Amino acid sequence: MAEIGLPITADIFRHDFLGRSFASAARRCDERFGRPLPPDFERSYRQTLFEVLARDLKPMEGVDAVLDGLAVPFCLATGSQKDRLADRK
């Protein structure tokens, strides 16, 4: 958002955008800043996000051992998108 000239701060991002769907965040952007996001913003944002996740996202230390050591059936759930759930090992 800063790259397209919006006066975004970490606090504004956490309060107004973090954890929201893209559609909700786009509406909030228009309300807060008085202008819509550019038409290609979502594509560009998602491309950058996936590049950063592929490069930087790592499993929490020890999580594999914890999951391997569970003696009861379990599942992991997330509200994230399928594209973001690719195996990152």
CSV table of C-alpha atoms in Angstrom, one decimal:
chain,number,residue,atom,x,y,z
A,1,MET,CA,0.0,0.0,0.0
A,2,ALA,CA,2.9,2.3,0.8
A,3,GLU,CA,4.3,1.5,-2.7
A,4,ILE,CA,1.2,3.0,-4.3
A,5,GLY,CA,1.3,6.1,-2.2
A,6,LEU,CA,-1.1,5.3,0.6
A,7,PRO,CA,-0.2,6.6,4.1
A,8,ILE,CA,-0.1,3.1,5.7
A,9,THR,CA,1.6,2.4,9.0
A,10,ALA,CA,2.1,-0.9,10.8
A,11,ASP,CA,-0.6,0.1,13.3
A,12,ILE,CA,-3.1,1.0,10.6
A,13,PHE,CA,-2.4,-2.3,8.8
A,14,ARG,CA,-2.9,-4.3,12.0
A,15,HIS,CA,-6.1,-2.5,13.0
A,16,ASP,CA,-7.8,-2.2,9.6
A,17,PHE,CA,-6.5,-5.0,7.4
A,18,LEU,CA,-4.8,-7.9,9.1
A,19,GLY,CA,-7.0,-11.0,9.2
A,20,ARG,CA,-9.6,-9.7,6.8
A,21,SER,CA,-10.5,-11.1,3.4
A,22,PHE,CA,-9.0,-9.2,0.4
A,23,ALA,CA,-12.5,-7.9,-0.6
A,24,SER,CA,-13.1,-6.6,3.0
A,25,ALA,CA,-9.6,-5.0,3.0
A,26,ALA,CA,-10.2,-3.4,-0.4
A,27,ARG,CA,-13.5,-1.8,0.9
A,28,ARG,CA,-11.7,-0.6,4.0
A,29,CYS,CA,-9.0,0.9,2.0
A,30,ASP,CA,-11.5,2.9,0.0
A,31,GLU,CA,-13.2,4.0,3.2
A,32,ARG,CA,-10.0,4.9,5.1
A,33,PHE,CA,-8.0,6.6,2.3
A,34,GLY,CA,-10.8,7.8,0.0
A,35,ARG,CA,-9.6,5.9,-3.0
A,36,PRO,CA,-9.8,2.4,-4.3
A,37,LEU,CA,-6.9,0.0,-4.8
A,38,PRO,CA,-5.7,-0.2,-8.4
A,39,PRO,CA,-7.3,-3.0,-10.5
A,40,ASP,CA,-4.0,-5.0,-10.6
A,41,PHE,CA,-3.3,-4.6,-6.8
A,42,GLU,CA,-4.7,-7.9,-5.7
A,43,ARG,CA,-2.7,-9.9,-8.3
A,44,SER,CA,0.5,-8.1,-7.5
A,45,TYR,CA,0.0,-8.4,-3.7
A,46,ARG,CA,-0.7,-12.1,-3.9
A,47,GLN,CA,2.3,-12.7,-6.2
A,48,THR,CA,4.6,-10.8,-3.8
A,49,LEU,CA,3.1,-12.6,-0.7
A,50,PHE,CA,3.6,-16.1,-2.2
A,51,GLU,CA,7.2,-15.2,-3.1
A,52,VAL,CA,7.9,-14.0,0.5
A,53,LEU,CA,6.2,-17.1,2.0
A,54,ALA,CA,8.2,-19.5,-0.3
A,55,ARG,CA,11.4,-17.8,0.7
A,56,ASP,CA,10.9,-17.0,4.3
A,57,LEU,CA,8.2,-19.1,5.9
A,58,LYS,CA,9.6,-21.9,8.0
A,59,PRO,CA,7.9,-24.4,10.3
A,60,MET,CA,8.0,-23.6,14.0
A,61,GLU,CA,11.0,-25.3,15.6
A,62,GLY,CA,10.0,-28.7,17.0
A,63,VAL,CA,6.5,-28.8,15.5
A,64,ASP,CA,7.3,-31.9,13.4
A,65,ALA,CA,8.4,-33.8,16.5
A,66,VAL,CA,5.2,-32.7,18.4
A,67,LEU,CA,3.0,-33.8,15.6
A,68,ASP,CA,4.9,-37.1,15.1
A,69,GLY,CA,4.6,-37.8,18.8
A,70,LEU,CA,0.8,-37.4,19.1
A,71,ALA,CA,-0.8,-40.6,20.0
A,72,VAL,CA,-4.3,-39.6,19.1
A,73,PRO,CA,-5.9,-38.7,15.8
A,74,PHE,CA,-5.7,-35.0,14.9
A,75,CYS,CA,-6.2,-32.6,12.2
A,76,LEU,CA,-4.9,-29.1,11.4
A,77,ALA,CA,-7.2,-26.4,10.3
A,78,THR,CA,-6.7,-23.0,8.9
A,79,GLY,CA,-8.8,-20.2,7.4
A,80,SER,CA,-6.0,-19.5,4.9
A,81,GLN,CA,-6.3,-20.1,1.2
A,82,LYS,CA,-5.3,-23.4,-0.4
A,83,ASP,CA,-2.4,-21.8,-2.4
A,84,ARG,CA,-0.8,-20.8,0.9
A,85,LEU,CA,-0.9,-24.3,2.3
A,86,ALA,CA,1.7,-25.9,0.0
A,87,ASP,CA,4.3,-28.0,1.8
A,88,ARG,CA,7.0,-25.6,2.9
A,89,LYS,CA,9.5,-28.2,4.2
